[in-house]
C-alpha positions as semicolon CSV with decimal commas, in nm:
position;residue;x (nm);y (nm);z (nm)
1;M;-6,609;-7,229;0,297
2;G;-6,284;-7,084;0,167
3;K;-6,163;-6,737;0,242
4;R;-6,295;-6,441;0,048
5;I;-6,120;-6,177;-0,160
6;L;-6,167;-5,820;-0,040
7;V;-6,241;-5,584;-0,329
8;K;-6,174;-5,216;-0,274
9;G;-6,306;-4,958;-0,519
10;Y;-6,543;-4,669;-0,578
11;F;-6,868;-4,861;-0,545
12;K;-7,132;-4,590;-0,524
13;G;-7,348;-4,658;-0,827
14;N;-7,100;-4,532;-1,087
15;L;-7,113;-4,732;-1,410
16;G;-6,741;-4,745;-1,487
17;D;-6,646;-4,881;-1,145
18;D;-6,946;-5,114;-1,137
19;L;-6,834;-5,260;-1,470
20;F;-6,492;-5,330;-1,319
21;L;-6,661;-5,532;-1,045
22;K;-6,885;-5,717;-1,292
23;V;-6,589;-5,817;-1,512
24;L;-6,391;-5,930;-1,206
25;A;-6,676;-6,138;-1,062
26;D;-6,761;-6,293;-1,400
27;R;-6,399;-6,385;-1,464
28;Y;-6,366;-6,582;-1,140
29;P;-6,709;-6,743;-1,079
30;N;-6,567;-6,990;-0,826
31;E;-6,419;-6,719;-0,603
32;T;-6,612;-6,526;-0,339
33;F;-6,555;-6,152;-0,337
34;E;-6,660;-5,904;-0,070
35;I;-6,724;-5,530;-0,094
36;L;-6,802;-5,269;0,172
37;V;-7,071;-5,025;0,057
38;D;-7,321;-4,772;0,188
39;P;-7,672;-4,916;0,247
40;T;-7,819;-4,677;-0,013
41;V;-7,641;-4,851;-0,302
42;V;-7,661;-5,217;-0,194
43;S;-7,931;-5,293;-0,453
44;Y;-7,691;-5,212;-0,737
45;Y;-7,474;-5,512;-0,652
46;M;-7,728;-5,778;-0,552
47;S;-7,724;-5,943;-0,895
48;L;-7,356;-6,038;-0,867
49;K;-7,398;-6,385;-0,718
50;N;-7,039;-6,437;-0,603
51;V;-7,008;-6,090;-0,447
52;K;-7,090;-6,063;-0,075
53;I;-7,187;-5,724;0,063
54;V;-7,096;-5,564;0,394
55;K;-7,322;-5,268;0,462
56;K;-7,166;-4,958;0,610
57;N;-7,460;-4,916;0,846
58;I;-7,467;-4,760;1,192
59;W;-7,317;-5,070;1,357
60;F;-7,039;-5,082;1,100
61;K;-6,958;-4,716;1,168
62;I;-6,956;-4,766;1,545
63;V;-6,718;-5,063;1,523
64;N;-6,499;-4,878;1,274
65;K;-6,475;-4,575;1,502
66;L;-6,392;-4,785;1,810
67;T;-6,127;-4,994;1,633
68;N;-5,969;-4,682;1,485
69;V;-5,881;-4,579;1,841
70;F;-5,649;-4,878;1,869
71;S;-5,536;-4,939;1,511
72;D;-5,490;-4,766;1,174
73;G;-5,681;-5,058;1,023
74;G;-6,016;-4,963;1,172
75;I;-6,283;-5,214;1,075
76;Y;-6,024;-5,430;0,899
77;T;-5,877;-5,534;1,234
78;V;-6,203;-5,730;1,273
79;L;-6,259;-5,837;0,911
80;L;-5,910;-5,916;0,788
81;R;-5,907;-6,282;0,893
82;R;-6,189;-6,347;0,643
83;Y;-5,971;-6,261;0,343
84;K;-5,700;-6,439;0,149
85;A;-5,626;-6,144;-0,081
86;V;-5,704;-5,780;-0,153
87;V;-5,795;-5,655;-0,500
88;E;-5,809;-5,279;-0,547
89;I;-5,982;-5,214;-0,879
90;G;-6,079;-4,882;-1,029
91;G;-5,978;-4,601;-1,258
92;S;-5,868;-4,273;-1,102
93;I;-5,803;-4,416;-0,756
94;F;-5,464;-4,253;-0,698
95;P;-5,518;-3,876;-0,714
96;E;-5,322;-3,645;-0,486
97;K;-5,518;-3,401;-0,277
98;K;-5,411;-3,037;-0,286
99;R;-5,126;-3,080;-0,043
100;A;-4,811;-3,286;-0,012
101;G;-4,948;-3,638;0,009
102;S;-4,854;-3,996;0,077
103;V;-5,016;-4,338;0,076
104;N;-5,325;-4,344;0,297
105;T;-5,313;-4,539;0,621
106;E;-5,575;-4,795;0,515
107;R;-5,371;-4,906;0,214
108;L;-5,056;-4,926;0,423
109;Y;-5,230;-5,130;0,692
110;L;-5,367;-5,382;0,442
111;S;-5,047;-5,409;0,242
112;K;-4,844;-5,489;0,555
113;R;-5,082;-5,763;0,666
114;M;-5,194;-5,922;0,340
115;K;-4,944;-6,125;0,142
116;H;-5,154;-6,098;-0,173
117;Y;-5,252;-5,742;-0,266
118;F;-5,330;-5,646;-0,626
119;V;-5,409;-5,321;-0,809
120;I;-5,606;-5,360;-1,132
121;G;-5,733;-5,121;-1,397
122;S;-5,615;-4,784;-1,269
123;N;-5,428;-4,480;-1,386
124;F;-5,199;-4,281;-1,157
125;G;-5,268;-3,922;-1,057
126;P;-5,326;-3,644;-1,109
127;Y;-5,045;-3,569;-0,865
128;E;-4,856;-3,256;-0,765
129;T;-4,557;-3,349;-0,552
130;Q;-4,254;-3,573;-0,579
131;E;-4,328;-3,691;-0,226
132;F;-4,659;-3,837;-0,340
133;L;-4,498;-4,015;-0,636
134;D;-4,216;-4,156;-0,422
135;S;-4,452;-4,279;-0,152
136;Y;-4,653;-4,474;-0,408
137;R;-4,341;-4,613;-0,569
138;Q;-4,257;-4,761;-0,230
139;F;-4,615;-4,886;-0,182
140;F;-4,638;-5,051;-0,523
141;S;-4,303;-5,222;-0,471
142;S;-4,438;-5,381;-0,152
143;I;-4,747;-5,549;-0,303
144;E;-4,782;-5,845;-0,536
145;G;-4,877;-5,676;-0,861
146;V;-5,003;-5,360;-1,030
147;V;-5,153;-5,330;-1,380
148;F;-5,223;-4,979;-1,509
149;R;-5,460;-4,894;-1,796
150;D;-5,235;-4,633;-1,960
151;T;-4,870;-4,640;-2,057
152;M;-4,796;-4,302;-1,899
153;S;-4,881;-4,436;-1,553
154;Q;-4,682;-4,753;-1,614
155;K;-4,376;-4,553;-1,720
156;L;-4,384;-4,355;-1,393
157;F;-4,306;-4,683;-1,216
158;G;-4,105;-4,848;-1,491
159;S;-3,825;-4,939;-1,249
160;L;-4,055;-5,182;-1,064
161;N;-4,071;-5,538;-1,197
162;N;-4,421;-5,597;-1,059
163;V;-4,587;-5,314;-1,256
164;R;-4,741;-5,375;-1,598
165;Y;-4,970;-5,214;-1,855
166;A;-5,279;-5,352;-2,027
167;P;-5,577;-5,185;-2,197
168;D;-5,883;-5,095;-1,988
169;V;-6,057;-5,381;-1,806
170;V;-6,393;-5,297;-1,966
171;L;-6,253;-5,366;-2,313
172;G;-6,273;-5,730;-2,207
173;L;-6,655;-5,725;-2,194
174;E;-6,836;-5,955;-2,434
175;N;-6,905;-5,749;-2,745
176;E;-7,227;-5,900;-2,874
177;V;-7,351;-5,788;-3,215
178;K;-7,555;-5,468;-3,195
179;K;-7,930;-5,518;-3,241
180;N;-8,130;-5,327;-3,499
181;T;-8,374;-5,073;-3,356
182;E;-8,689;-4,938;-3,518
183;N;-8,618;-4,582;-3,410
184;P;-8,251;-4,492;-3,455
185;Y;-8,112;-4,284;-3,172
186;V;-7,797;-4,125;-3,038
187;A;-7,691;-4,224;-2,686
188;V;-7,552;-3,933;-2,485
189;S;-7,321;-3,947;-2,184
190;V;-7,274;-3,610;-2,012
191;I;-7,123;-3,484;-1,687
192;D;-7,189;-3,183;-1,467
193;L;-6,875;-2,971;-1,497
194;L;-6,985;-2,772;-1,191
195;Y;-6,943;-3,086;-0,980
196;T;-6,588;-3,146;-0,862
197;D;-6,404;-3,401;-0,650
198;I;-6,038;-3,480;-0,595
199;S;-6,012;-3,669;-0,924
200;R;-6,157;-3,386;-1,138
201;N;-5,991;-3,056;-1,218
202;S;-6,190;-2,772;-1,059
203;A;-6,082;-2,542;-1,346
204;L;-6,339;-2,723;-1,561
205;K;-6,616;-2,523;-1,392
206;K;-6,549;-2,216;-1,605
207;H;-6,614;-2,422;-1,919
208;A;-6,952;-2,556;-1,807
209;E;-7,168;-2,322;-2,016
210;Y;-6,962;-2,372;-2,332
211;Y;-6,967;-2,749;-2,279
212;E;-7,346;-2,754;-2,252
213;N;-7,374;-2,539;-2,564
214;I;-7,159;-2,770;-2,775
215;I;-7,356;-3,074;-2,661
216;L;-7,670;-2,895;-2,780
217;E;-7,502;-2,800;-3,107
218;A;-7,430;-3,164;-3,183
219;L;-7,772;-3,286;-3,070
220;V;-7,961;-3,032;-3,280
221;Q;-7,778;-3,156;-3,590
222;L;-7,850;-3,520;-3,500
223;V;-8,219;-3,450;-3,430
224;D;-8,246;-3,268;-3,763
225;K;-8,111;-3,583;-3,929
226;G;-8,393;-3,787;-3,777
227;F;-8,233;-3,934;-3,464
228;D;-8,399;-3,968;-3,126
229;V;-8,191;-3,886;-2,817
230;K;-8,133;-4,106;-2,512
231;F;-7,930;-3,972;-2,221
232;V;-7,745;-4,243;-2,024
233;P;-7,644;-4,109;-1,679
234;F;-7,351;-4,301;-1,532
235;S;-7,367;-4,159;-1,178
236;K;-7,658;-4,006;-0,988
237;L;-7,421;-3,896;-0,711
238;Q;-7,215;-3,686;-0,953
239;N;-7,523;-3,513;-1,101
240;D;-7,541;-3,698;-1,434
241;I;-7,922;-3,712;-1,412
242;L;-7,942;-3,346;-1,315
243;I;-7,736;-3,226;-1,610
244;S;-7,916;-3,467;-1,847
245;N;-8,251;-3,315;-1,748
246;K;-8,115;-2,963;-1,794
247;L;-7,991;-3,042;-2,144
248;K;-8,313;-3,221;-2,231
249;Q;-8,517;-2,910;-2,153
250;K;-8,281;-2,687;-2,350
251;L;-8,294;-2,923;-2,648
252;L;-8,674;-2,930;-2,643
253;T;-8,675;-2,551;-2,644
254;L;-8,467;-2,558;-2,962
255;R;-8,645;-2,856;-3,121
256;E;-8,985;-2,899;-2,957
257;N;-9,069;-3,211;-3,157
258;A;-8,749;-3,395;-3,059
259;N;-8,795;-3,736;-2,897
260;V;-8,572;-3,721;-2,589
261;D;-8,549;-3,979;-2,309
262;I;-8,337;-4,010;-1,996
263;L;-8,252;-4,348;-1,845
264;E;-8,317;-4,247;-1,485
265;E;-8,331;-4,593;-1,326
266;Y;-7,967;-4,690;-1,273
267;S;-7,880;-5,042;-1,385
268;T;-7,556;-5,167;-1,536
269;E;-7,739;-5,394;-1,779
270;S;-7,988;-5,128;-1,893
271;I;-7,710;-4,876;-1,963
272;L;-7,517;-5,136;-2,162
273;E;-7,828;-5,215;-2,365
274;V;-7,896;-4,850;-2,448
275;I;-7,540;-4,792;-2,566
276;K;-7,521;-5,123;-2,750
277;D;-7,838;-5,052;-2,948
278;S;-7,755;-4,690;-3,034
279;S;-7,671;-4,566;-3,382
280;Y;-7,427;-4,299;-3,260
281;L;-7,275;-4,197;-2,930
282;L;-7,175;-3,865;-2,775
283;S;-6,931;-3,960;-2,497
284;T;-6,807;-3,747;-2,213
285;R;-6,777;-4,021;-1,952
286;Y;-6,453;-4,210;-2,005
287;H;-6,624;-4,549;-2,001
288;A;-6,888;-4,435;-2,247
289;M;-6,599;-4,400;-2,493
290;I;-6,470;-4,747;-2,399
291;L;-6,816;-4,900;-2,444
292;G;-6,842;-4,730;-2,781
293;W;-6,529;-4,916;-2,881
294;V;-6,653;-5,245;-2,733
295;Y;-6,984;-5,232;-2,921
296;G;-6,857;-5,068;-3,238
297;I;-7,063;-4,748;-3,204
298;K;-6,940;-4,447;-3,398
299;Q;-6,891;-4,157;-3,161
300;Q;-6,755;-3,816;-3,087
301;V;-6,572;-3,800;-2,754
302;L;-6,578;-3,484;-2,542
303;S;-6,264;-3,526;-2,334
304;Y;-6,238;-3,360;-1,992
305;S;-5,933;-3,530;-1,840
306;D;-5,584;-3,660;-1,905
307;K;-5,704;-4,018;-1,846
308;T;-5,917;-3,996;-2,161
309;E;-5,643;-3,830;-2,363
310;N;-5,382;-4,085;-2,253
311;V;-5,596;-4,385;-2,345
312;I;-5,693;-4,237;-2,682
313;S;-5,323;-4,181;-2,748
314;D;-5,237;-4,538;-2,646
315;L;-5,513;-4,725;-2,826
316;F;-5,688;-4,522;-3,098
317;P;-5,531;-4,182;-3,178
318;Q;-5,772;-4,141;-3,471
319;Q;-6,073;-4,115;-3,241
320;Y;-6,288;-3,814;-3,332
321;H;-6,281;-3,605;-3,016
322;Y;-6,278;-3,255;-2,871
323;V;-6,082;-3,150;-2,561
324;I;-6,295;-2,941;-2,323
325;G;-6,105;-2,632;-2,216
326;S;-5,857;-2,652;-2,504
327;G;-5,962;-2,313;-2,640
328;D;-6,022;-2,464;-2,984
329;K;-6,346;-2,379;-3,160
330;Y;-6,590;-2,670;-3,144
331;S;-6,740;-2,820;-3,455
332;F;-6,951;-3,127;-3,514
333;D;-6,952;-3,345;-3,824
334;I;-7,146;-3,670;-3,820
335;E;-6,929;-3,802;-4,102
336;K;-6,624;-3,787;-3,875
337;M;-6,775;-3,997;-3,597
338;N;-6,577;-4,319;-3,566
339;T;-6,482;-4,606;-3,336
340;A;-6,193;-4,843;-3,271
341;Q;-6,252;-5,152;-3,481
342;P;-6,185;-5,440;-3,490
343;I;-6,193;-5,477;-3,112
344;E;-6,075;-5,838;-3,077
345;E;-5,707;-5,759;-3,030
346;L;-5,777;-5,492;-2,766
347;S;-6,018;-5,728;-2,589
348;T;-5,753;-6,000;-2,576
349;K;-5,488;-5,763;-2,446
350;A;-5,729;-5,632;-2,181
351;Q;-5,729;-5,977;-2,022
352;E;-5,372;-5,903;-1,915
353;Q;-5,514;-5,664;-1,653
354;F;-5,557;-5,984;-1,449
355;Y;-5,203;-6,110;-1,505
356;Y;-5,096;-6,108;-1,140
357;L;-5,433;-6,217;-1,001
358;D;-5,445;-6,507;-1,250
359;R;-5,095;-6,607;-1,149
360;Y;-5,200;-6,616;-0,782
361;L;-5,539;-6,786;-0,817
362;Y;-5,430;-7,040;-1,077
363;K;-5,073;-7,102;-0,961
364;D;-5,135;-7,451;-0,828
365;S;-5,270;-7,575;-1,159
366;V;-5,048;-7,365;-1,383
367;E;-4,719;-7,352;-1,197
368;G;-4,756;-7,633;-0,947
369;I;-4,612;-7,434;-0,658
370;N;-4,740;-7,427;-0,303
371;E;-4,843;-7,112;-0,126
């Protein structure tokens, strides 16, 4: 059996990152990929037949702790011989913590020992210091290839000849024709603004109440027009189900006869189906917006981060959207809901996210050169 490809990412049952893995695995069915995940989320990835799973169980943690005594590589000092390449795939995977930062030791260890290291699908930042930017410029220059999903990130490293831009990986999903549904509904993707991590601006917390109120404002209008409501939580860990339930109860207080459902059982395929079959879409999650484009669903985007703003600017500036925390008065107009169509050109360009990985995996047949 040939060597595997290590895939590093945020694999914790978050739809956007799970879609990255699905697209990667589907693109290269003859390759074997391996991910390291917590035992609690293993079931989310069992359907990907060419993805092997290493559970971060008690034995994993013991070995990792022991090997960290002798090496910065930790568990990878044991696993590394299994791999022929490293693919780091994800969106906001390069944020700077609130201090002068540099490249983490795990990335440095792998990049020094693996000839083939690729970054796919990300944006850079948010960052605060020049030190952080410079350290990553050095890191990116040392690996085989980087493809960002927004032009702003690419321009930060424009002096490097191994850094490119292509539209978001998920735009390359198959965009089957939307089915007709008997009961038209709006799909709703929301986030808990009171939840924060290093990739989300903590200042958003003060806008949580206003955000929830504007979601309700839009939903009341849609319910009054005869639409059912289906919440599609993207991440249980980040409280998507919690905030969906909260908004459901508030909506039923305002419109007691509203038909409101929450997709509580996480599954990549089930979320895709709900969005694909919807009549309209309220998108806060970045990849809800992207899926709206893929499936041609008219939407209003509620933007909470620069990553959303940058991609709208790059690909579809006309997108009907509202920036949370902008200070502008919110308004909702169903007639203004829109989507990026046709999608074929964006889908084709999104394939270029795999430019460097294609070049490596197919080089013998395409370029005829030996490793």
